CSV table of C-alpha atoms in Angstrom, one decimal:
chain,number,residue,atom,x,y,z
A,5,UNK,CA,85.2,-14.6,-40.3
A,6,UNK,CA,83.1,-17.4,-38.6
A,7,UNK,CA,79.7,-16.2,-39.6
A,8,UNK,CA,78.5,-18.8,-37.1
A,9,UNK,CA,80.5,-17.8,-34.2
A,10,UNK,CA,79.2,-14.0,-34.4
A,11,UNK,CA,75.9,-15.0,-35.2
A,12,UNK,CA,75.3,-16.3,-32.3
A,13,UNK,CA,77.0,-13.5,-30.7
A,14,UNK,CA,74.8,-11.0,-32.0
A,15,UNK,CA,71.9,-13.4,-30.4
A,16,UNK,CA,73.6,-13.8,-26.9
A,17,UNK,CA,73.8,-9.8,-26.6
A,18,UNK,CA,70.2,-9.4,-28.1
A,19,UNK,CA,68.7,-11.8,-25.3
A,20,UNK,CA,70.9,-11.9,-22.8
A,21,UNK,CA,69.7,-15.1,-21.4
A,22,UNK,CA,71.1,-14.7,-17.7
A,23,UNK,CA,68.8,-11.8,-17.1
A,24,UNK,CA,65.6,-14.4,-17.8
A,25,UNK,CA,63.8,-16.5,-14.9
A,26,UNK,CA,65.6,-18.3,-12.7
A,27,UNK,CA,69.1,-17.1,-14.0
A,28,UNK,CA,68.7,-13.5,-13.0
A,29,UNK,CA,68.3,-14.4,-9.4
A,30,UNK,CA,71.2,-13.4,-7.5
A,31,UNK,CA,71.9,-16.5,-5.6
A,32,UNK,CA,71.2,-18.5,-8.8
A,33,UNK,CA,73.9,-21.6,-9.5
A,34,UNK,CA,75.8,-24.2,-7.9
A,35,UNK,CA,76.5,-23.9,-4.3
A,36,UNK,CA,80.2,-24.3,-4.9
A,37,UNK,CA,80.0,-20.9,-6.3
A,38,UNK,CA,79.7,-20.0,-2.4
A,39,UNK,CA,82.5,-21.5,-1.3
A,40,UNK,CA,83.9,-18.3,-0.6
A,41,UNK,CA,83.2,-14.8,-0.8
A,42,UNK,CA,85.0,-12.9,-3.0
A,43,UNK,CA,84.8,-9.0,-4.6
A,44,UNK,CA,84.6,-8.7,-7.9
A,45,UNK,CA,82.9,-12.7,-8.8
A,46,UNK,CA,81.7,-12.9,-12.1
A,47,UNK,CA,78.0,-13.8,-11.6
A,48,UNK,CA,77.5,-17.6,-12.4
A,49,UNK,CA,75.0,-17.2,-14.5
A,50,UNK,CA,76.6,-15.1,-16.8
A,51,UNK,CA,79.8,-17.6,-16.8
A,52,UNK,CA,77.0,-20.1,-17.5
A,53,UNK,CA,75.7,-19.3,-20.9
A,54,UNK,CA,78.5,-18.1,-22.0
A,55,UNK,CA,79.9,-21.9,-22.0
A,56,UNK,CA,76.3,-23.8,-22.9
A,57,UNK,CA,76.2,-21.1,-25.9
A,58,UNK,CA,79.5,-20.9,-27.5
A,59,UNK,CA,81.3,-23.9,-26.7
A,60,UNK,CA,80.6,-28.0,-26.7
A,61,UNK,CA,81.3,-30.9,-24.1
A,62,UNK,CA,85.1,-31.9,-24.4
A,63,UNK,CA,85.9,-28.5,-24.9
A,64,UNK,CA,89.4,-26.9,-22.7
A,65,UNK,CA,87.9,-23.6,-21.6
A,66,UNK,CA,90.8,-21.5,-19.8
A,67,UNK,CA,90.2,-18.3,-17.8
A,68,UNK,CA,93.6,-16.7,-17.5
A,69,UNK,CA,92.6,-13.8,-14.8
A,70,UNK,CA,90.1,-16.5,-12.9
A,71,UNK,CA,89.5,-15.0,-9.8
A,72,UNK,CA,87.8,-17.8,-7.7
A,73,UNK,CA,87.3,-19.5,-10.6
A,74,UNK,CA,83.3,-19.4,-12.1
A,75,UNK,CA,83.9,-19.6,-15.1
A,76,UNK,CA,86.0,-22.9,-15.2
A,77,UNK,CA,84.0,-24.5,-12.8
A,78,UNK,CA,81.2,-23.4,-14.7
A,79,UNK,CA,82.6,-25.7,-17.7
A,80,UNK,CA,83.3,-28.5,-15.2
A,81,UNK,CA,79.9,-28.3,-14.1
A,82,UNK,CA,79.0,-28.8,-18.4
A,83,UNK,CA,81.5,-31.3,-19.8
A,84,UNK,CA,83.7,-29.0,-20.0
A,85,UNK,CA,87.4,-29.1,-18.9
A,86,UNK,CA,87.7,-25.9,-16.8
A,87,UNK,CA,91.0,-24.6,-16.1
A,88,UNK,CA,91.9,-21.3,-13.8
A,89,UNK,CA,94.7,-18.8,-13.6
A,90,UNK,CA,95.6,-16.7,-11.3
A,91,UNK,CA,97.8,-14.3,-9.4
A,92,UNK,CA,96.3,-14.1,-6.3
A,93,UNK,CA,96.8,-16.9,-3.6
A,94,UNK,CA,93.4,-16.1,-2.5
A,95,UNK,CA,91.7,-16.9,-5.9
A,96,UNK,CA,93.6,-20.4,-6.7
A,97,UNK,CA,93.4,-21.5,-3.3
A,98,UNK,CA,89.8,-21.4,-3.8
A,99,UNK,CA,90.0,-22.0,-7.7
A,100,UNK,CA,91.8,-25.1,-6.9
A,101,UNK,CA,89.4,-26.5,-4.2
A,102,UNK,CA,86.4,-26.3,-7.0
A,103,UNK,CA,87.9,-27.8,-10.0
A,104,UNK,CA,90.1,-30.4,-8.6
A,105,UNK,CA,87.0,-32.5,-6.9
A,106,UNK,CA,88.9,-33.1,-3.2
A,107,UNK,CA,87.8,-36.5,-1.6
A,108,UNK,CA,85.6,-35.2,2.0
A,109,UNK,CA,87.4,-38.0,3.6
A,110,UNK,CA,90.6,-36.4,2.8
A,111,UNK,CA,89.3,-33.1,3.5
A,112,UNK,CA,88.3,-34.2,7.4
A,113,UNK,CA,91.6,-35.6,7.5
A,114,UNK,CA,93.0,-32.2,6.7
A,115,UNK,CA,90.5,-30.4,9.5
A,116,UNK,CA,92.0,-33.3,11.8
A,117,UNK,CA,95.5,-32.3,10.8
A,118,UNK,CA,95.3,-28.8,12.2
A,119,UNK,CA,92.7,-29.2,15.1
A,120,UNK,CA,96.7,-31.1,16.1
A,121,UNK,CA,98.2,-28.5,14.8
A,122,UNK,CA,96.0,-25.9,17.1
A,123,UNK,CA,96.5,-27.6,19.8
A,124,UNK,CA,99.9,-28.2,19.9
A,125,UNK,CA,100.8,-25.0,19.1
A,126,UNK,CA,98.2,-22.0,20.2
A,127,UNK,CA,100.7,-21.3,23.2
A,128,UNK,CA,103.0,-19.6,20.9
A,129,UNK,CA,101.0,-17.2,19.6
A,130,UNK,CA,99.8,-13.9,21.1
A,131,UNK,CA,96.5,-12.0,20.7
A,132,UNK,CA,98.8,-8.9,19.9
A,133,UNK,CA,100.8,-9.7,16.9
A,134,UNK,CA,99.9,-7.7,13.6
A,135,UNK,CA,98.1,-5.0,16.5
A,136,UNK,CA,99.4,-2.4,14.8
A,137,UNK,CA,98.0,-3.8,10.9
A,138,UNK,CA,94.6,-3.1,9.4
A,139,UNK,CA,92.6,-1.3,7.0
A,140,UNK,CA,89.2,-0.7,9.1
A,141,UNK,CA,90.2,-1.2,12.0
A,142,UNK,CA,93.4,-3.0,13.6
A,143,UNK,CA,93.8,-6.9,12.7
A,144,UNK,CA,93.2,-8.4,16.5
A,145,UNK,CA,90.2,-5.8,17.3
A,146,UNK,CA,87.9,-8.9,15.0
A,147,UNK,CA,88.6,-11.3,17.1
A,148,UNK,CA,88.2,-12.6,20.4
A,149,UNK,CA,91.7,-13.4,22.0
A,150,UNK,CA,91.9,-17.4,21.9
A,151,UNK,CA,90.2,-17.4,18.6
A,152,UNK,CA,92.7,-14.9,17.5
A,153,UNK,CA,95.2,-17.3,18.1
A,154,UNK,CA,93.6,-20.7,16.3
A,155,UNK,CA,93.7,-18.5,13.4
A,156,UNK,CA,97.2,-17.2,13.7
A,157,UNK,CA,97.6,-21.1,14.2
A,158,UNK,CA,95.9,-21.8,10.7
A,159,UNK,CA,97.2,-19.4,8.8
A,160,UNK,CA,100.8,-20.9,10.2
A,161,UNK,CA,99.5,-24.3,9.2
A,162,UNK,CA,98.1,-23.8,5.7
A,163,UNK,CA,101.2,-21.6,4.5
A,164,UNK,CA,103.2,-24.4,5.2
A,165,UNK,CA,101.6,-26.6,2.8
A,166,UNK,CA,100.7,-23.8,0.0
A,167,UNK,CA,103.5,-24.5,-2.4
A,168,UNK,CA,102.3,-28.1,-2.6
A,169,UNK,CA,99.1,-27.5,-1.3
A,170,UNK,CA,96.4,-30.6,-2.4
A,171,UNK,CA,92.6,-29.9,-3.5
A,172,UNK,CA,91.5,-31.3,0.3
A,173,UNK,CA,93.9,-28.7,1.6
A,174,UNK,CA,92.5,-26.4,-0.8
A,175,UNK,CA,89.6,-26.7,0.4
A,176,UNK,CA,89.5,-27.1,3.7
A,177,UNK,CA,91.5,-23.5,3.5
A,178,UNK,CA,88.6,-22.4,1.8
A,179,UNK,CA,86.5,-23.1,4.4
A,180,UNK,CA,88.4,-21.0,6.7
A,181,UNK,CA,88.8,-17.9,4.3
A,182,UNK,CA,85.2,-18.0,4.0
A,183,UNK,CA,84.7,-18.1,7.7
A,184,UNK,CA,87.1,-15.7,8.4
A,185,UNK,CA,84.7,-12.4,8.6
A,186,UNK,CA,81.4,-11.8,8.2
A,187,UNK,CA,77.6,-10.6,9.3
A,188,UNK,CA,76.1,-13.7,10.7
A,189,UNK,CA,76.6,-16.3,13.4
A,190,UNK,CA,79.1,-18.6,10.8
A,191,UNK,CA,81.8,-16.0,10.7
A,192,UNK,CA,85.0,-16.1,13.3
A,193,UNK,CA,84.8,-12.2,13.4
A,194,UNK,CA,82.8,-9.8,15.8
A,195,UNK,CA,80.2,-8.5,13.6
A,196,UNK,CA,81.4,-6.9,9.9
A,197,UNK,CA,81.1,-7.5,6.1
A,198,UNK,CA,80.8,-11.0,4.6
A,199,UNK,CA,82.6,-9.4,1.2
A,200,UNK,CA,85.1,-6.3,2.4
A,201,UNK,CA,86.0,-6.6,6.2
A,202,UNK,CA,84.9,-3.1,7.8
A,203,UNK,CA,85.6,-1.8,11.6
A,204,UNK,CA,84.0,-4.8,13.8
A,205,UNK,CA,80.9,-3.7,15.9
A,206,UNK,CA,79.9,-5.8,19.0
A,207,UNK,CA,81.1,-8.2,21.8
A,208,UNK,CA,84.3,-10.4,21.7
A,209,UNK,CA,83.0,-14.3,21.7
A,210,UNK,CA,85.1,-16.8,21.6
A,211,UNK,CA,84.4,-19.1,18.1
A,212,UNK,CA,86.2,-22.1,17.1
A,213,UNK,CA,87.9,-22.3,14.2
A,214,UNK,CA,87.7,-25.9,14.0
A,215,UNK,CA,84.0,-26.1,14.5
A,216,UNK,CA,83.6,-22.9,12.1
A,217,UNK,CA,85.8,-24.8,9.5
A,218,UNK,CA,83.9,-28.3,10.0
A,219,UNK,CA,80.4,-27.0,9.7
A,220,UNK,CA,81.4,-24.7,6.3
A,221,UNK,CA,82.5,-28.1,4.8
A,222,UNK,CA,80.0,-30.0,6.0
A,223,UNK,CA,77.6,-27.5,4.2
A,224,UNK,CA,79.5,-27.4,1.1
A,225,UNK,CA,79.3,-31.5,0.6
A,226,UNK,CA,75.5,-31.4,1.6
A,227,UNK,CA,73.4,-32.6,-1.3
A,228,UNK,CA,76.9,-32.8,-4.0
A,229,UNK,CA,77.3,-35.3,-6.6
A,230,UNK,CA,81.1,-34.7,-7.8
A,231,UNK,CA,79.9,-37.5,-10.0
A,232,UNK,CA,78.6,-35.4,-12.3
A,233,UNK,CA,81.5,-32.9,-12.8
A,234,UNK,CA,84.3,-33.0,-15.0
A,235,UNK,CA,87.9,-32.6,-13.0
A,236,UNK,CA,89.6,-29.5,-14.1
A,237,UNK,CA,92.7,-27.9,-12.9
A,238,UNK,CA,93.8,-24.4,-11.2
A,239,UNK,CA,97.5,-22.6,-11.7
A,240,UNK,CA,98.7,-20.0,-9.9
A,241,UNK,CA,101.4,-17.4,-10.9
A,242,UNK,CA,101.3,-14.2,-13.6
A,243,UNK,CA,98.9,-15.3,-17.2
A,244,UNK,CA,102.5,-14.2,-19.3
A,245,UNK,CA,103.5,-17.7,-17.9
A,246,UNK,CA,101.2,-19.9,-19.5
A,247,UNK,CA,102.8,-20.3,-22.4
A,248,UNK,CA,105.4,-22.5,-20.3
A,249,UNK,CA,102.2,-24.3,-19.0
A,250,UNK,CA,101.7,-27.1,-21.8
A,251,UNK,CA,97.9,-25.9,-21.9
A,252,UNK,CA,96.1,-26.0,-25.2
A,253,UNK,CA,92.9,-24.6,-25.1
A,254,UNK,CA,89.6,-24.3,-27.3
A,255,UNK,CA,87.9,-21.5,-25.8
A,256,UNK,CA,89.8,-18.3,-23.5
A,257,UNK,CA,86.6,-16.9,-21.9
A,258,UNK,CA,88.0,-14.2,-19.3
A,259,UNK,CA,86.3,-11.3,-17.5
A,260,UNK,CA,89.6,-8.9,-17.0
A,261,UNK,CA,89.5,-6.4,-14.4
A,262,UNK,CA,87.0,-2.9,-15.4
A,263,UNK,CA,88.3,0.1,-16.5
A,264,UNK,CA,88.7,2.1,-13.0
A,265,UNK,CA,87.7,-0.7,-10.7
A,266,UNK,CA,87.5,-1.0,-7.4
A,267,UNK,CA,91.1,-2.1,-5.7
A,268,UNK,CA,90.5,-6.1,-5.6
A,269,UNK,CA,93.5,-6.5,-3.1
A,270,UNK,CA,92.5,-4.1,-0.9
A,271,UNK,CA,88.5,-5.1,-0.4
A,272,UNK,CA,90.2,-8.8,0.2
A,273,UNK,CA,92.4,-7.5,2.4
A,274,UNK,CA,92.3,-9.8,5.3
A,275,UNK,CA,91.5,-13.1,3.1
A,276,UNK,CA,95.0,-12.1,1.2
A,277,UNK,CA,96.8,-11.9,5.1
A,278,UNK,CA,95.3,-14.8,5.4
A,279,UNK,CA,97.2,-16.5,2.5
A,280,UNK,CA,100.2,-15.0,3.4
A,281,UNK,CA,100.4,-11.2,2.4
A,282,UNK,CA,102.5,-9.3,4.9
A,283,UNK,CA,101.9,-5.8,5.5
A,284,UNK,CA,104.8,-4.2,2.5
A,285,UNK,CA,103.1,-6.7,0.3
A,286,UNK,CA,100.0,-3.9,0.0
A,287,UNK,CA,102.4,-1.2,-0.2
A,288,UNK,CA,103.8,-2.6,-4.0
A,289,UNK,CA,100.4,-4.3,-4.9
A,290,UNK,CA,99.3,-1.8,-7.3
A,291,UNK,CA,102.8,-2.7,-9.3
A,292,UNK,CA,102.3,-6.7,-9.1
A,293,UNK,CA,98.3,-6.4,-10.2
A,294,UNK,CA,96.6,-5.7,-13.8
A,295,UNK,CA,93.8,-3.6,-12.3
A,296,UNK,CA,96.2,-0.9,-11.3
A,297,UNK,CA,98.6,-1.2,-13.8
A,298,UNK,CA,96.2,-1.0,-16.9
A,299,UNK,CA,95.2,2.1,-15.3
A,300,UNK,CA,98.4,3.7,-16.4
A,301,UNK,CA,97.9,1.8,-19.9
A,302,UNK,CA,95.7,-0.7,-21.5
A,303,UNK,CA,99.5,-1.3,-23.5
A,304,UNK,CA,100.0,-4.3,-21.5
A,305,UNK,CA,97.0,-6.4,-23.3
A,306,UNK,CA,99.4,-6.6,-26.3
A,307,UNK,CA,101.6,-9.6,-24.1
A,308,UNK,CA,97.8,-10.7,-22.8
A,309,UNK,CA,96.7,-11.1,-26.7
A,310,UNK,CA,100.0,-12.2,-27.6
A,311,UNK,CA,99.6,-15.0,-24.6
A,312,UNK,CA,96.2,-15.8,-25.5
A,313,UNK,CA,97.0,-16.5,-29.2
A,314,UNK,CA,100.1,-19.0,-28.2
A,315,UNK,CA,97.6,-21.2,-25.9
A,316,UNK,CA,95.1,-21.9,-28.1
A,317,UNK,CA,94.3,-24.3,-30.9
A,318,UNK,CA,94.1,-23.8,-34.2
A,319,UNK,CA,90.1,-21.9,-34.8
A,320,UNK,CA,90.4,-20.4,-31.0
A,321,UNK,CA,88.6,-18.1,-29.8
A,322,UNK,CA,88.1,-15.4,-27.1
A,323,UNK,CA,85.3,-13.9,-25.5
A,324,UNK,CA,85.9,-11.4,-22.6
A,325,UNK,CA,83.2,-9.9,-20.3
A,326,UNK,CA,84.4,-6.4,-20.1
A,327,UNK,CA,83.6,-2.9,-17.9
A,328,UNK,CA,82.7,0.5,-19.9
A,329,UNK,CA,83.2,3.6,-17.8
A,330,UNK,CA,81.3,7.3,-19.2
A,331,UNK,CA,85.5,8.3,-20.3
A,332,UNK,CA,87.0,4.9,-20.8
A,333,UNK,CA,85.1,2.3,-24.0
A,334,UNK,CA,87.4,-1.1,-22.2
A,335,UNK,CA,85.8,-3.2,-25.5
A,336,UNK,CA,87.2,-0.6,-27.9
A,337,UNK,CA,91.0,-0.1,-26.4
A,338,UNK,CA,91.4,-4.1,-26.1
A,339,UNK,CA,90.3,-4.5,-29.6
A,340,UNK,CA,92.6,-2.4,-30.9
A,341,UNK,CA,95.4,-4.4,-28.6
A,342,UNK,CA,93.6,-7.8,-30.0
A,343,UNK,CA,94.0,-7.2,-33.6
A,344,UNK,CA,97.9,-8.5,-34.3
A,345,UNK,CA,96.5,-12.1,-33.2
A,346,UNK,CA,92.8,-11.8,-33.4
A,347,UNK,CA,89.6,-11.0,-36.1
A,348,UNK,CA,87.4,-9.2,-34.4
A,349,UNK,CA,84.3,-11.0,-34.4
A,350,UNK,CA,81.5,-8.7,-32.6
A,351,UNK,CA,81.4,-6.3,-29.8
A,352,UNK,CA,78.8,-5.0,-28.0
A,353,UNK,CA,77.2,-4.3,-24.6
A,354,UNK,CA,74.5,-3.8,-21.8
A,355,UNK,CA,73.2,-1.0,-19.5
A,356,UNK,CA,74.2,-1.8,-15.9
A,357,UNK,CA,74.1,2.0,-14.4
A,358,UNK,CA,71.7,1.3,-12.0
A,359,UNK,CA,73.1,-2.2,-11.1
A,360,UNK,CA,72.9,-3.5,-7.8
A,361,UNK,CA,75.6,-2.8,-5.4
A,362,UNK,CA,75.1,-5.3,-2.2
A,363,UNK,CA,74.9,-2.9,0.4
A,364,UNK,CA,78.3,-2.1,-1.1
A,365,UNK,CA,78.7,2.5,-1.6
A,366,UNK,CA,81.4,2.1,-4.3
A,367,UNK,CA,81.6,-0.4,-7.2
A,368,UNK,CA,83.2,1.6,-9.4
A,369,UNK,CA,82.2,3.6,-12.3
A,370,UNK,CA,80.9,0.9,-15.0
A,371,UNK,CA,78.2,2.0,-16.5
A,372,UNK,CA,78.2,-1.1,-19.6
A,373,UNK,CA,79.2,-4.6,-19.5
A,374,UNK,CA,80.6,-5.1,-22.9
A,375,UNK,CA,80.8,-8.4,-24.6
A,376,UNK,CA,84.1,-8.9,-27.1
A,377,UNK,CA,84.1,-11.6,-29.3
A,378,UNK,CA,87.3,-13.1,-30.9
A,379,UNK,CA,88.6,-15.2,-33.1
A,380,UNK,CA,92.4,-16.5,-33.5
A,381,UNK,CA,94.3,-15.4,-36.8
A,382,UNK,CA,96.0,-18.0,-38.2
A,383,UNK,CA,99.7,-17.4,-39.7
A,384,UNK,CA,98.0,-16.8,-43.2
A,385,UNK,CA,95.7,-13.8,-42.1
């Protein structure tokens, strides 16, 4: 065992450094943290210290289940050579525009590119396709007509460029998922939720997608120094896959989805139409996704561990951020899938029943963040 490695374990848990002034503030961390919203982020704070305490500049820190990526931008932001998984085309889309530090010059190009595009082709479209999709409330009734159809024009746009897509295009895609619904006067939508997009309330305005998508980027280069991160990368497809990758990593720090969590695909509902999703594609999502499936059984960590163990060097290790429920102990039933590959090291948790919920009626049912600590066996273990 690397008496070091759970030593300061046991300290991290004991302190819990993100919870002291200024890291416990909500908005607290690099603005590119922002670039879109997103259910289920992993606060930046936490990703944070996690990567100044347990790992050292140089270090390849993967996050195989990224989401929108904190945790490797969080080693980008530290020295660190962030790279993100994941599944979702929302997540790398905006995974990718963080870590792969896109030029702004080539980003305006890009906005120039389908302000063209718009314009050329807006005629096409009609404010009634997808009139009978939605979740809250039918797709179109967000919208104002003619801004209904730039974004119909977008969408067209960007999903001809995803399997190739560049960091610029990344980003500049970004822009227009965040902008895509929301509360205040930045959002395309009539008035709803920045995070899951519930039944619009108020008038129909038209809003420009181009000017909505120029001022987001403008705001997410104010004040930036790319500079002073390190260029990571973003991969998108199933975390069974890496091991085709070529990617040898020092660290796997990963925040998997919690035991009986909210349904990520369906809260980003609109985001995921956005990048592509077509209305069947929700009807077999709970087959394609890990949240759902490990609901059945938390068997299918045995090809994450195996996974895990195969990407990293020699003296790995793994440290996952995990979500206790009052019937199901997540750190316990993924050590026990961990041990073929890994030592335990240390596992242990924090009280987060009365945690915030943003407005938000149901987060779930966590009750503990647990912390588990791992290191990789080696073939004489």
């Amino acid at each position: 065992m690397d008496i070091t490695f759970r030593k300061r374990a046991e300290k991290f848990v004991s302190c819990l450094p993100y919870k002291q002034a200024p890291y416990e503030n909500r908005n607290w961390g690099h603005p590119w943290h922002s670039l879109c919203s997103y259910h289920g982020k992993l606060k930046p704070s936490i990703a944070h210290w996690l990567i100044s305490e347990f790992t050292k500049e140089g270090d390849v820190i993967l996050d195989p289940l990224c989401g929108v990526g904190t945790i490797p931008f969080e080693a980008c932001l530290q020295g660190r050579v962030g790279v993100g998984n994941d599944l979702s085309e929302l997540a790398y889309v905006v995974t990718k525009a963080k870590l792969e530090k896109p030029n702004r010059s080539g980003v305006e190009d890009i906005i120039c590119q389908l302000d063209e595009y718009i314009k050329k082709n807006k005629s096409s479209h009609s404010a009634t396709e997808y009139e009978n999709f939605g979740f809250n409330g039918k797709l179109p009734q967000y919208f104002e007509s003619e801004t209904y159809k730039e974004i119909l024009c977008a969408r067209e746009f960007f999903l001809n460029r995803f399997s190739t897509i560049s960091a610029e295009e990344a980003m500049a895609f970004s822009a227009l998922l965040h902008v895509l619904h929301g509360n205040r006067p930045y959002a395309l939508s009539r008035r709803s939720h920045p995070l899951t997009p519930y039944a619009p309330t108020g008038e129909f305005e038209y809003k420009s997608v181009i000017e909505k998508v120029t001022q987001k980027v403008d705001s997410n280069y104010r004040k930036l120094n790319q500079e002073d991160i390190t260029k990571g990368y973003a991969l998108y497809g199933d975390y069974k896959k890496l091991v085709t990758k070529n990617i040898k990593a020092d660290f796997i720090i990963c925040s998997p989805p919690f035991a009986n969590s909210i349904r990520f695909y369906m809260q980003n509902w609109m985001r995921l139409w956005l990048c592509g999703w077509e209305p069947q594609d929700y009807k077999t999502a709970d087959d394609k996704f890990l949240d759902r499936a490990q609901e059945k059984n938390f068997d299918l960590y045995y090809d994450f561990f195996e996974m895990c163990h195969d990407v990293l060097n020699d003296n790995g290790k793994v440290i996952l951020h995990l979500g206790k429920t009052k019937s199901i102990n997540m750190g316990i039933e993924l050590s026990k899938r961990a041990e073929p590959w890994f030592e335990i090291i240390y596992l242990a948790g924090e009280d987060v029943s009365s945690i915030e919920k943003h407005g938000i009626k149901d987060k779930g049912a966590t009750v503990e963040h647990q912390y588990l600590f791992l290191q990789k066996k080696t073939r004489w273990d």
